[in-house]
PDB file of C-alpha atoms in Angstrom:
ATOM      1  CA  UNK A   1      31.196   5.668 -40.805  1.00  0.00           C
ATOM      2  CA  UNK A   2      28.397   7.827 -42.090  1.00  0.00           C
ATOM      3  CA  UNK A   3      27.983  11.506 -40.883  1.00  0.00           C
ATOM      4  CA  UNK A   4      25.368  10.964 -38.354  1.00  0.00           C
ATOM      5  CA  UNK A   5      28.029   8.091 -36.379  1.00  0.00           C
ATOM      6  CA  UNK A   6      30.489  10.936 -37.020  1.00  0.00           C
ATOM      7  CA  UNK A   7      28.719  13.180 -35.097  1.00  0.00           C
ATOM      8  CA  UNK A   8      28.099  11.177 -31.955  1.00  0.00           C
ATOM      9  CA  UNK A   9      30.334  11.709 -28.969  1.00  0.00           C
ATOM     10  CA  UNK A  10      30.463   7.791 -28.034  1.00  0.00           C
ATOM     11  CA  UNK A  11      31.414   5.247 -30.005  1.00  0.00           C
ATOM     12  CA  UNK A  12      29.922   1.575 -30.323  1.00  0.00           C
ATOM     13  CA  UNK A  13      32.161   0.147 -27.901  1.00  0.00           C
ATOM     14  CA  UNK A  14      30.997   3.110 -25.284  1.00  0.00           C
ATOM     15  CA  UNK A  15      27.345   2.142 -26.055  1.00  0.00           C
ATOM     16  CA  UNK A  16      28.132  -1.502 -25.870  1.00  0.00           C
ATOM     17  CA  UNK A  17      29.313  -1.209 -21.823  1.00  0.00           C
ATOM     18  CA  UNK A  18      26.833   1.327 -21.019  1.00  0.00           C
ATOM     19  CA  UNK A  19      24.070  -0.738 -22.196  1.00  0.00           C
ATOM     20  CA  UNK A  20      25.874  -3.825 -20.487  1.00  0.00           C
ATOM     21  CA  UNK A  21      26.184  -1.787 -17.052  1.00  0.00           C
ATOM     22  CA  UNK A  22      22.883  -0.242 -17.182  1.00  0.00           C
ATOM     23  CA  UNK A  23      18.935  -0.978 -16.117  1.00  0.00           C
ATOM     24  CA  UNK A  24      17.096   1.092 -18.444  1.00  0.00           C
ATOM     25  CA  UNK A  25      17.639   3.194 -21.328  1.00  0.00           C
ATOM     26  CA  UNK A  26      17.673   6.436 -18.997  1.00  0.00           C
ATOM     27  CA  UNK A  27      20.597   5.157 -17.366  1.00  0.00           C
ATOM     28  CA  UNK A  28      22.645   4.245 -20.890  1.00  0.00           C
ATOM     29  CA  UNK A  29      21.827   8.011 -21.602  1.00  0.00           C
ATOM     30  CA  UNK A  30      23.703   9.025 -18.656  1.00  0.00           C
ATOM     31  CA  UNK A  31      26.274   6.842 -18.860  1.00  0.00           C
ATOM     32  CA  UNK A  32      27.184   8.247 -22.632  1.00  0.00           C
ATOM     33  CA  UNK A  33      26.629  11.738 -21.298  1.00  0.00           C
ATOM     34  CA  UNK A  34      23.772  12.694 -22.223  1.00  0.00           C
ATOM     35  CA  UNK A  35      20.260  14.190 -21.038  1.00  0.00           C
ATOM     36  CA  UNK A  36      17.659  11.769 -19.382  1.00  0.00           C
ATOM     37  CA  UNK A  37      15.398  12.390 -22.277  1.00  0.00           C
ATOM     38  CA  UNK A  38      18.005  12.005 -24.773  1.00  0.00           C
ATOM     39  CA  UNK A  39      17.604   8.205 -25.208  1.00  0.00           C
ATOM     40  CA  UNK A  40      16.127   7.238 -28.618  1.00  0.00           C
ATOM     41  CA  UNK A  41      19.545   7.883 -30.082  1.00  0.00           C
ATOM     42  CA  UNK A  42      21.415   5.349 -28.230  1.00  0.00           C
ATOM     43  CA  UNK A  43      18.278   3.124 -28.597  1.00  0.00           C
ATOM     44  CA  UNK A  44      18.027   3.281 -32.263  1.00  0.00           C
ATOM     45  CA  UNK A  45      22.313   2.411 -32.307  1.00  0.00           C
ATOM     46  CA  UNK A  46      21.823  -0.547 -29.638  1.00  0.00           C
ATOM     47  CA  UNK A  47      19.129  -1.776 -32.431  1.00  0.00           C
ATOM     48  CA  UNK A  48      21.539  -1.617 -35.331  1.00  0.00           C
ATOM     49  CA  UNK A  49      24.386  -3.479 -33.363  1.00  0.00           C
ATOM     50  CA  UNK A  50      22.070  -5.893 -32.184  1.00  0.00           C
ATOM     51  CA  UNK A  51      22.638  -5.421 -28.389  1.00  0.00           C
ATOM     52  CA  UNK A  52      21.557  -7.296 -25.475  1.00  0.00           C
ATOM     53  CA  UNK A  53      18.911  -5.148 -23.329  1.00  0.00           C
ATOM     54  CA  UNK A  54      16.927  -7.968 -21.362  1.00  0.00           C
ATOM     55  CA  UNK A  55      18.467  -7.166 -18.219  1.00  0.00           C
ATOM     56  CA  UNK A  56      16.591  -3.636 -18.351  1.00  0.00           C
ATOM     57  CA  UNK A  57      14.554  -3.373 -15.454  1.00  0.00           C
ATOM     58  CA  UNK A  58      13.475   0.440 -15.235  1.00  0.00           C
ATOM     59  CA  UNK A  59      11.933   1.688 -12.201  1.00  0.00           C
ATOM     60  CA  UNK A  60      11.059  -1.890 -11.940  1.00  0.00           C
ATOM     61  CA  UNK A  61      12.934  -3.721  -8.811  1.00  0.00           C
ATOM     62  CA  UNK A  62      12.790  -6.884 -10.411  1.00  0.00           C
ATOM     63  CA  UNK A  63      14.468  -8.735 -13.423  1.00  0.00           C
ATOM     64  CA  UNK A  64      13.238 -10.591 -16.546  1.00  0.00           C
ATOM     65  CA  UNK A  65      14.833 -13.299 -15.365  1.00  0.00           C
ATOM     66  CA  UNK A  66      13.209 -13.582 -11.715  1.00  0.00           C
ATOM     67  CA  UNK A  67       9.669 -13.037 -13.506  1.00  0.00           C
ATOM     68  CA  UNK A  68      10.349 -16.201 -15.967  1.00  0.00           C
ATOM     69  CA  UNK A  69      11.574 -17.912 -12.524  1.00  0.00           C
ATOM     70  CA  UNK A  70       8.722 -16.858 -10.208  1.00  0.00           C
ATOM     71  CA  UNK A  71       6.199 -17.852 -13.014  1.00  0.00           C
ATOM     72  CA  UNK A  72       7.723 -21.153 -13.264  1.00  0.00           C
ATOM     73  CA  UNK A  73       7.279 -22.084  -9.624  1.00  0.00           C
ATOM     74  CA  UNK A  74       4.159 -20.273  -8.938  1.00  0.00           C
ATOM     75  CA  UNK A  75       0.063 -21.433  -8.887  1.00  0.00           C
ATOM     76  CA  UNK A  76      -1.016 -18.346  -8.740  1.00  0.00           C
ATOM     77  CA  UNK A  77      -0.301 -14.551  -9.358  1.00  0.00           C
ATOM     78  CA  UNK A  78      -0.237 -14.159  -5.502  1.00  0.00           C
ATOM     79  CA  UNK A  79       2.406 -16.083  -5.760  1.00  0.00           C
ATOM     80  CA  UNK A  80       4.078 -14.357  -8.398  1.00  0.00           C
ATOM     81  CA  UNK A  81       3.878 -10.983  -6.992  1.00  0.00           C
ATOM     82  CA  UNK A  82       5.123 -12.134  -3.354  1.00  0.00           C
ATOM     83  CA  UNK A  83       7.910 -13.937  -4.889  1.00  0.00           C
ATOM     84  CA  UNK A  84       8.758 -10.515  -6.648  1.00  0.00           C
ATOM     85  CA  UNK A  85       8.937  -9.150  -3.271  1.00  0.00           C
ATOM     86  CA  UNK A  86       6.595  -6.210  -4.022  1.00  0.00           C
ATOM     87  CA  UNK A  87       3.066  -5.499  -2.364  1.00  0.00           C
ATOM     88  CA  UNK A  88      -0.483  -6.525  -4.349  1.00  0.00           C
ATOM     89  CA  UNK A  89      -1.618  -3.101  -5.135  1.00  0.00           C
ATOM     90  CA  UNK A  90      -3.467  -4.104  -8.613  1.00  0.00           C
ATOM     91  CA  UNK A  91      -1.835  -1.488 -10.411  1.00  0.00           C
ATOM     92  CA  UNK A  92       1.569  -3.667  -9.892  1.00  0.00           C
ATOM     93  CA  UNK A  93      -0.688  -7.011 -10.710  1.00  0.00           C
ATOM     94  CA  UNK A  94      -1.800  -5.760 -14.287  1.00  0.00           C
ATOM     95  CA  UNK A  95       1.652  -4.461 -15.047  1.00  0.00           C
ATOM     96  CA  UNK A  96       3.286  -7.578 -14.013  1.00  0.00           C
ATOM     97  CA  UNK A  97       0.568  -9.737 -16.059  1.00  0.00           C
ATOM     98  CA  UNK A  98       1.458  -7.492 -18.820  1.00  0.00           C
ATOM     99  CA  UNK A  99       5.179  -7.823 -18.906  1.00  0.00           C
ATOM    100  CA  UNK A 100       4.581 -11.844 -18.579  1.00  0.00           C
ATOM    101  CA  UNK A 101       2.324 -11.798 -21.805  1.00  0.00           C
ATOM    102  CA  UNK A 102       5.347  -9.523 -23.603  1.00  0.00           C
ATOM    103  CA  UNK A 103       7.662 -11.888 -22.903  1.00  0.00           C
ATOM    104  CA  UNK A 104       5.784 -15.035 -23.980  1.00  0.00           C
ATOM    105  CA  UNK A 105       5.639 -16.762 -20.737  1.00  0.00           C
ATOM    106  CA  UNK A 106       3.858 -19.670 -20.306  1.00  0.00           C
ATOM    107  CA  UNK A 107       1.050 -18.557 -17.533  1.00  0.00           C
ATOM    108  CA  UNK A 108      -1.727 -21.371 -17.890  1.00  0.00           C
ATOM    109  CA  UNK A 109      -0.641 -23.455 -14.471  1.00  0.00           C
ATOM    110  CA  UNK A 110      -1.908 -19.797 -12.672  1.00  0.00           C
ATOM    111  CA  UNK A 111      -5.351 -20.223 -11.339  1.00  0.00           C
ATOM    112  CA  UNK A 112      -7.948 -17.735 -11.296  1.00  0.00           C
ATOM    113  CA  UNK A 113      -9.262 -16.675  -8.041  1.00  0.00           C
ATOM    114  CA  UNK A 114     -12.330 -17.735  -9.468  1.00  0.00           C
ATOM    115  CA  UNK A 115     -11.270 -21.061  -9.712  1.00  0.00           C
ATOM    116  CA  UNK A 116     -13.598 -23.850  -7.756  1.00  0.00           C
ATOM    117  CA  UNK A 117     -10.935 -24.836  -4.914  1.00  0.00           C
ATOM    118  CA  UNK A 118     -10.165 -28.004  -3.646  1.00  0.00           C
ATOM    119  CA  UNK A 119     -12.286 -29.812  -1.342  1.00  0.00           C
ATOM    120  CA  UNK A 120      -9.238 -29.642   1.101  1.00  0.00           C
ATOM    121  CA  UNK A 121      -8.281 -26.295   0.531  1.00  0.00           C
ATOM    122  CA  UNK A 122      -8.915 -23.388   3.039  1.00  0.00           C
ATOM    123  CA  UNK A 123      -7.364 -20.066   2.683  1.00  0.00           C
ATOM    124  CA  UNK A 124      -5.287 -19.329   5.687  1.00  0.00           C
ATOM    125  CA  UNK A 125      -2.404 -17.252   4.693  1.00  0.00           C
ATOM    126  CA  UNK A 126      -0.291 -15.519   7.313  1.00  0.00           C
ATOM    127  CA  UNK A 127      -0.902 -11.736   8.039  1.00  0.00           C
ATOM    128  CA  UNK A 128       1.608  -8.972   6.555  1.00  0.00           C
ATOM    129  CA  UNK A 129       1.591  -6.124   8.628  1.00  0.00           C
ATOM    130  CA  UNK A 130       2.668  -3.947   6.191  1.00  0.00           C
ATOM    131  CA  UNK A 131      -0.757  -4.003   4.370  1.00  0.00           C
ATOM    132  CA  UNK A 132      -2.637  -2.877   7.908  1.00  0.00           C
ATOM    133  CA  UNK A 133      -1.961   0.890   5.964  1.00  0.00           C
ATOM    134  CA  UNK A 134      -4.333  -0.784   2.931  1.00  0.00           C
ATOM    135  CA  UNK A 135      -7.135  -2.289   5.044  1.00  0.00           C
ATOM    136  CA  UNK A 136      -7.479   0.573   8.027  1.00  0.00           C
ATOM    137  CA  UNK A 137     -10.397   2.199   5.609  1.00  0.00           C
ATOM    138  CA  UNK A 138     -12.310  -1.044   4.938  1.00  0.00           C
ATOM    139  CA  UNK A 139     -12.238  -1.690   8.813  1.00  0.00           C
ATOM    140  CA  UNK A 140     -13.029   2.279  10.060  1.00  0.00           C
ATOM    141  CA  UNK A 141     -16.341   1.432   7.619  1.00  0.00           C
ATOM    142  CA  UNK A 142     -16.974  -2.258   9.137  1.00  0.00           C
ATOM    143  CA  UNK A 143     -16.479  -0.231  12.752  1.00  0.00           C
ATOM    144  CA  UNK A 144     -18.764   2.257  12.000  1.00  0.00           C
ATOM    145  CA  UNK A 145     -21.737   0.395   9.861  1.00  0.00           C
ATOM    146  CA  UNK A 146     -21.673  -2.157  12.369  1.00  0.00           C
ATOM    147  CA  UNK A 147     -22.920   0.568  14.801  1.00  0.00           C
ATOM    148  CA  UNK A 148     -25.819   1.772  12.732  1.00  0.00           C
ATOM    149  CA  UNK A 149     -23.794   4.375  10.620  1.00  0.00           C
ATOM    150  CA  UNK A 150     -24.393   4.623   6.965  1.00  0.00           C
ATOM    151  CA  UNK A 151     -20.559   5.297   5.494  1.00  0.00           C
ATOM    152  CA  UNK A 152     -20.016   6.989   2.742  1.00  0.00           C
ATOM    153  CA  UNK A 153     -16.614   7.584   0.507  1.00  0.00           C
ATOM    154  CA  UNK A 154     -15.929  10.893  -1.158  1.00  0.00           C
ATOM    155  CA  UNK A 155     -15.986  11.426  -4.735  1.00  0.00           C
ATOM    156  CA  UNK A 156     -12.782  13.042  -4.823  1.00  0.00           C
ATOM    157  CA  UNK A 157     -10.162  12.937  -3.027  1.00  0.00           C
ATOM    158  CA  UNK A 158     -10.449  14.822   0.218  1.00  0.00           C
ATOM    159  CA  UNK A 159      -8.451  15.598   3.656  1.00  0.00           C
ATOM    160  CA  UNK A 160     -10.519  12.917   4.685  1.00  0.00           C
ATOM    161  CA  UNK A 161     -11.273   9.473   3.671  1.00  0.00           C
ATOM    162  CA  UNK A 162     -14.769   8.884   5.111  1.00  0.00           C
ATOM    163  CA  UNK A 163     -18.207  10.617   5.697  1.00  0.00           C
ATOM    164  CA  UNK A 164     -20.061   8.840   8.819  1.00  0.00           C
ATOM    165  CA  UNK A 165     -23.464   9.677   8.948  1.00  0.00           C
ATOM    166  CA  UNK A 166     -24.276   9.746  13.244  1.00  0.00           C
ATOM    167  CA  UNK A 167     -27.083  10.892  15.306  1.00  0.00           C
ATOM    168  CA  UNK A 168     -25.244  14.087  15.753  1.00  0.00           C
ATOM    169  CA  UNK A 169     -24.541  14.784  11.645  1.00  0.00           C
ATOM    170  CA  UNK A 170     -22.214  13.954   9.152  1.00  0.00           C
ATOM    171  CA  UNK A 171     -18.979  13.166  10.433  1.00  0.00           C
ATOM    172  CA  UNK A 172     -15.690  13.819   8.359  1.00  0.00           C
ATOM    173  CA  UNK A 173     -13.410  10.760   9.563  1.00  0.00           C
ATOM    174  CA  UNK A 174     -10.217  10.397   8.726  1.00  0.00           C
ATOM    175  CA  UNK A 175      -8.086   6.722   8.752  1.00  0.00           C
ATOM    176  CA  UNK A 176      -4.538   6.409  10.237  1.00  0.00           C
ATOM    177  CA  UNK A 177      -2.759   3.351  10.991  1.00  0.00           C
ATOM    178  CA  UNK A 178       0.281   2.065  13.335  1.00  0.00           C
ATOM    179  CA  UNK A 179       1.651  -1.365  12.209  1.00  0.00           C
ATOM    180  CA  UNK A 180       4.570  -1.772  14.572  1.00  0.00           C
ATOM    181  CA  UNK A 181       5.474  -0.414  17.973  1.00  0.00           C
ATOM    182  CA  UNK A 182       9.024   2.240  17.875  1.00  0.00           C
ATOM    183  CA  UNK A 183      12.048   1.150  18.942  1.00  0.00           C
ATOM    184  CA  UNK A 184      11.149   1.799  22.701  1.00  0.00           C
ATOM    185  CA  UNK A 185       7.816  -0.375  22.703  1.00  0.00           C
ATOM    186  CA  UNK A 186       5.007   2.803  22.190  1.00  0.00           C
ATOM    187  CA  UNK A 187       2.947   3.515  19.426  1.00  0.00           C
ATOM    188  CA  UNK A 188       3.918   5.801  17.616  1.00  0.00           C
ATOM    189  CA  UNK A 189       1.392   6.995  14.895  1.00  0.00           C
ATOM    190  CA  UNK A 190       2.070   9.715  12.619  1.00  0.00           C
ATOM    191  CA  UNK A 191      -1.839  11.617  12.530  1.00  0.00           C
ATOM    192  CA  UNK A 192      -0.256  14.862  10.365  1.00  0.00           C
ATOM    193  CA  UNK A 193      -0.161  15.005   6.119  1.00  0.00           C
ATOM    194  CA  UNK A 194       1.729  16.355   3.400  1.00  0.00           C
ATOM    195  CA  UNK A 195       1.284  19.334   1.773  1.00  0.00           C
ATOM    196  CA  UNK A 196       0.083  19.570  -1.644  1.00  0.00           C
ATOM    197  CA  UNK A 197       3.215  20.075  -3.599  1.00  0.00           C
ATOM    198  CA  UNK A 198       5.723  18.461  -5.769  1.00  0.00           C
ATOM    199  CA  UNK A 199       8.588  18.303  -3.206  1.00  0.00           C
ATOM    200  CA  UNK A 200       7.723  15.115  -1.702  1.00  0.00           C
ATOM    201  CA  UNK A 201      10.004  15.739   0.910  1.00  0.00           C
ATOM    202  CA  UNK A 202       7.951  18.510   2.724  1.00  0.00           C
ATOM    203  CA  UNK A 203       7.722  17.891   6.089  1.00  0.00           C
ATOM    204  CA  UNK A 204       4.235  16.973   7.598  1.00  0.00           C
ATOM    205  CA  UNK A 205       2.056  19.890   8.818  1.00  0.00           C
ATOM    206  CA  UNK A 206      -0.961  18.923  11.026  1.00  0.00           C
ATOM    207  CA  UNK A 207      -5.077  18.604   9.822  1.00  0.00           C
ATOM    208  CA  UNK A 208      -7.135  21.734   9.972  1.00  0.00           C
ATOM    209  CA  UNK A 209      -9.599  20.759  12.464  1.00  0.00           C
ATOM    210  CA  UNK A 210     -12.125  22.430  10.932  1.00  0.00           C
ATOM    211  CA  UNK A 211     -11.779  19.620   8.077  1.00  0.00           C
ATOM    212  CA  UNK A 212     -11.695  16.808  10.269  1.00  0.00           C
ATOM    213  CA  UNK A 213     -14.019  15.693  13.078  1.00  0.00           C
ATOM    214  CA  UNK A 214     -13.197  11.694  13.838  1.00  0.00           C
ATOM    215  CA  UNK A 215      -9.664  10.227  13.482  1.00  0.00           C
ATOM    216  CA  UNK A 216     -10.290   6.586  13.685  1.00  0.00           C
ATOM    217  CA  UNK A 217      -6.298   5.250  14.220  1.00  0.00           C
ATOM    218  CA  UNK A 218      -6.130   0.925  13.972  1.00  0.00           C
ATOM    219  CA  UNK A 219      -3.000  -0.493  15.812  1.00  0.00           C
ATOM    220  CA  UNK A 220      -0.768  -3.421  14.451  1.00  0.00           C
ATOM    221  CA  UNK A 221      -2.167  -4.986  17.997  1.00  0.00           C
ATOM    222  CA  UNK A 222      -6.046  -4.333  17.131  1.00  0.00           C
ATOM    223  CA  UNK A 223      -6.271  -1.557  19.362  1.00  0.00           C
ATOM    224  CA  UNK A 224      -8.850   0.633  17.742  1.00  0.00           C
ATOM    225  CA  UNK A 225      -8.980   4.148  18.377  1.00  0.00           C
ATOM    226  CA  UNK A 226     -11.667   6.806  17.526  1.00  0.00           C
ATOM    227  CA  UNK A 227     -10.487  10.406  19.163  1.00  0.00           C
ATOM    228  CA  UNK A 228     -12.461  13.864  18.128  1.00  0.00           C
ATOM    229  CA  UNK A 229      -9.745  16.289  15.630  1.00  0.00           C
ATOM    230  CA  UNK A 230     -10.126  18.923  18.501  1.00  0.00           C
ATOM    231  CA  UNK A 231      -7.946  16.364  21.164  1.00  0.00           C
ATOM    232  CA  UNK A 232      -4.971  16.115  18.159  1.00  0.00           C
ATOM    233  CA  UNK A 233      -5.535  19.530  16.695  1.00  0.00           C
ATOM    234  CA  UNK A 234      -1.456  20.486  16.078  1.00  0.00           C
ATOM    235  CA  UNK A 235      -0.608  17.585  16.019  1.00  0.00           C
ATOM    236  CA  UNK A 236       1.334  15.336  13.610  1.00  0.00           C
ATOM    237  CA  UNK A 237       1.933  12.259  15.520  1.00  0.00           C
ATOM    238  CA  UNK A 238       0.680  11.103  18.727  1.00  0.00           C
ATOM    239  CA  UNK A 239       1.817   8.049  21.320  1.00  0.00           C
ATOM    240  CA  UNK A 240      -1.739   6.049  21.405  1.00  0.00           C
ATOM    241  CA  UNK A 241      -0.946   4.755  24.901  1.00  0.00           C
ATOM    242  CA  UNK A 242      -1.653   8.318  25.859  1.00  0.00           C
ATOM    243  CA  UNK A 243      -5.410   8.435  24.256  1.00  0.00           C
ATOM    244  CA  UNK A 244      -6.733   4.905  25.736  1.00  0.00           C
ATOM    245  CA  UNK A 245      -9.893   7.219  27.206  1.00  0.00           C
ATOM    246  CA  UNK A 246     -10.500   6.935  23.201  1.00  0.00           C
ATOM    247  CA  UNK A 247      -9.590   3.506  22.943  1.00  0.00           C
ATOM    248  CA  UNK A 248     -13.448   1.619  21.455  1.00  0.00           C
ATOM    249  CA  UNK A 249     -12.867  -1.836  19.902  1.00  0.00           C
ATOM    250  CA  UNK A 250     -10.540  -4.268  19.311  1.00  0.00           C
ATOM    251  CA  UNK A 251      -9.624  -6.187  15.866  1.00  0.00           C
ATOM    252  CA  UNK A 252      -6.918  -8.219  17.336  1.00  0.00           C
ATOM    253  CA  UNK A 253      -8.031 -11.208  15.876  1.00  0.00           C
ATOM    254  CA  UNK A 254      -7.745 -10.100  12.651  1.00  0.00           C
ATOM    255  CA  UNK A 255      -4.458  -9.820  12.825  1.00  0.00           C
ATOM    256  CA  UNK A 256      -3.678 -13.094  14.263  1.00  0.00           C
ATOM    257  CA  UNK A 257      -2.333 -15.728  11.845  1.00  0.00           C
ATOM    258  CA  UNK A 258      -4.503 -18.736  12.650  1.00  0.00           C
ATOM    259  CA  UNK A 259      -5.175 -18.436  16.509  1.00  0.00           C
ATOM    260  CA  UNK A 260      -8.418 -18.674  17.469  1.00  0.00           C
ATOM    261  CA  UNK A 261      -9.835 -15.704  20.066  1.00  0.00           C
ATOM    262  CA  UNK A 262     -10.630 -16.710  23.873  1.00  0.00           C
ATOM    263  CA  UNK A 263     -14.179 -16.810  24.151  1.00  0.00           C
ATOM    264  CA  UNK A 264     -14.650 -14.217  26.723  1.00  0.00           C
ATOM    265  CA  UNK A 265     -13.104 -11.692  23.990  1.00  0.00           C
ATOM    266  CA  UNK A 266     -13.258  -8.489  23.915  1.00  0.00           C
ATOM    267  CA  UNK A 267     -12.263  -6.826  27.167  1.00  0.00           C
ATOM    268  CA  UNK A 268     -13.453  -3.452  28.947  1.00  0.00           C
ATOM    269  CA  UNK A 269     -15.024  -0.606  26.686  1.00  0.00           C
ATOM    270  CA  UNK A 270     -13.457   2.541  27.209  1.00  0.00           C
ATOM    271  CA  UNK A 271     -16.015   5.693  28.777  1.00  0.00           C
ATOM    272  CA  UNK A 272     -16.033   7.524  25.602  1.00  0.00           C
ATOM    273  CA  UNK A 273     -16.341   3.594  23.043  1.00  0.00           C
ATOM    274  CA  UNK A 274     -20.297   3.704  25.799  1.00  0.00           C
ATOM    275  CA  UNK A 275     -20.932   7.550  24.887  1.00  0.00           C
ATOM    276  CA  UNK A 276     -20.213   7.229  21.336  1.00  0.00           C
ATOM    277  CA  UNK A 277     -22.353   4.261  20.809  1.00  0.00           C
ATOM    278  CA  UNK A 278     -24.866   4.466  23.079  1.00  0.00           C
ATOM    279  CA  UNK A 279     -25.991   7.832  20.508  1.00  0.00           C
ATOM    280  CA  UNK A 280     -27.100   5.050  18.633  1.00  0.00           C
ATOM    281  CA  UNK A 281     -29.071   3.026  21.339  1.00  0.00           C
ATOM    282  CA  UNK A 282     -26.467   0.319  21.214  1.00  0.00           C
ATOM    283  CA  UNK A 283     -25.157  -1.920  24.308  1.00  0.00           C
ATOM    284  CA  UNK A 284     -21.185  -1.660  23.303  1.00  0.00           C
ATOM    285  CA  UNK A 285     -20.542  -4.894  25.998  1.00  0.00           C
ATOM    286  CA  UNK A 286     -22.539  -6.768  23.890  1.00  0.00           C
ATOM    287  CA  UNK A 287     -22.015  -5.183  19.956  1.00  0.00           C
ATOM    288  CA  UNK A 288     -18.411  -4.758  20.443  1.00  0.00           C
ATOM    289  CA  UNK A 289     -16.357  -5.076  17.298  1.00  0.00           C
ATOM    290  CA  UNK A 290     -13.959  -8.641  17.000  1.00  0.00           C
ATOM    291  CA  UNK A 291     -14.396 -10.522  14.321  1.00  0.00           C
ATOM    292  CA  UNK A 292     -12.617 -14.066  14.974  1.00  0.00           C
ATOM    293  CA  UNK A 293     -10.564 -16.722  13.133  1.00  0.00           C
ATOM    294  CA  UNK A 294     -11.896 -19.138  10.850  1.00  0.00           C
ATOM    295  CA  UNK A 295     -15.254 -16.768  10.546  1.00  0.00           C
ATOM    296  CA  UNK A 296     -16.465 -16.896  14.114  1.00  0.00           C
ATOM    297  CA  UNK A 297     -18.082 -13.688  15.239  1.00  0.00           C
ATOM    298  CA  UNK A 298     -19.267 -11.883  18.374  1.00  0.00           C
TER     299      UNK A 298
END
């Protein structure tokens, strides 16, 4: 054994069932004892006895093995990714496309996006409430352009995620979403934020109001909400059914997974949905926001 093997305080066998037990090379250094950082040693060893390390996963939650599998028996990277159990972020797309290239995998049965469909094909896949938190922005600025606003998105980021240009000014809005009711049937949407530090276990502390004027807040049943910062100022979470004055639109349909909206739809507008549009000359009975299945619109 040469003087460098002397000096280690594992031996080959050690490294052999840490690298066996472990998901990452971080997790082999603790095993042997070491610092987090202090990996390239056991790295370079696992190298020279030839060791076994495809079953390292990192801070990935998914194997080598179940991307060769999900590859196999997808069409598509949509496929891919929701067979991986993970949401379609695009950071998480790229990387996955990435590790499939590393390992060699065969990736030419995946259709572009691009690709000319089918004659027969129409896209109708089932709604995921869990991406309502992704798509609240994109409908707060269909809401609000639909009503004559011109919507803008800061430059950097900011306590608040849109600037609404209205009859009345520039209005800072910020986007909060509810996909599911609580345990006792009430929505319960959390309207507060983090503090900007490193401990991402600080509790949430409420918006300044003088930062905020709009909260627009989409439910998981449609139910869309636009309520003035000075209603929820203190606050960090709010039960909607106690707000419905603010209730203005509905996006029910949206949410729907292939049912078709009554034609009558929406319902009633609330007292402040006829104030806050009719600042831009607009009949809300008639302009009210719903956009149906299958691309019918009223």
């Amino acid at each position: 054994m040469d003087e460098t093997r002397d000096r280690l305080r594992w031996s080959d066998d050690e490294l052999r069932q840490a690298v066996r037990s472990s998901a990452s090379w971080r997790a082999v250094a603790r095993t042997l004892g070491l610092k987090d950082t202090s990996a390239a040693t056991p790295r370079r060893h696992a190298a020279r006895l030839k060791l076994d390390t495809s079953h390292f996963t990192g801070q990935r939650r998914w194997t080598d093995e179940q991307l060769r599998e999900a590859v196999a028996a997808a069409s598509c990277w949509a496929d891919v990714i929701s067979a991986l159990g993970i949401v379609d972020n695009g950071a998480e797309r790229v990387r996955i496309k990435g590790h499939a290239v590393r390992l060699s995998l065969d990736c030419s049965h995946l259709r572009s996006p691009h690709a000319k469909p089918d004659p027969d094909e129409v896209f109708d896949e089932p709604v995921r409430p869990e991406m309502l938190r992704y798509s609240a922005a994109a409908l707060a600025m269909a809401w609000f352009t639909l009503r004559g606003c011109a919507v803008a998105l800061p430059i950097e980021p900011q306590e608040y995620d849109l600037l609404v240009t209205t009859s009345s000014g520039i209005q800072r809005v910020q986007v909060k979403s509810c996909a599911a009711r609580n345990a006792r049937g009430y929505w319960d949407v959390g309207i507060g934020r983090r503090p900007y530090v490193l401990d991402k276990s600080a509790g949430k502390m409420p918006y300044d109001p003088d930062t905020i004027d709009l909260f627009f807040i989409v439910l998981g049943d449609g139910s869309i909400y636009v309520i003035p910062s000075s209603v929820l100022a203190g606050r960090v979470s709010i039960s909607a059914e106690s707000y419905t004055p603010y209730r203005v639109g509905d996006a029910s349909s949206l949410l729907r997974n292939g049912a078709s909206a009554p034609a009558d739809a929406p319902g009633g507008v609330s007292a402040y949905a006829r104030e806050f549009l009719g600042l831009r000359g607009f009949d809300p009975e008639g302009f009210a926001f719903d956009v149906y299945a299958r691309g019918d619109a009223v």
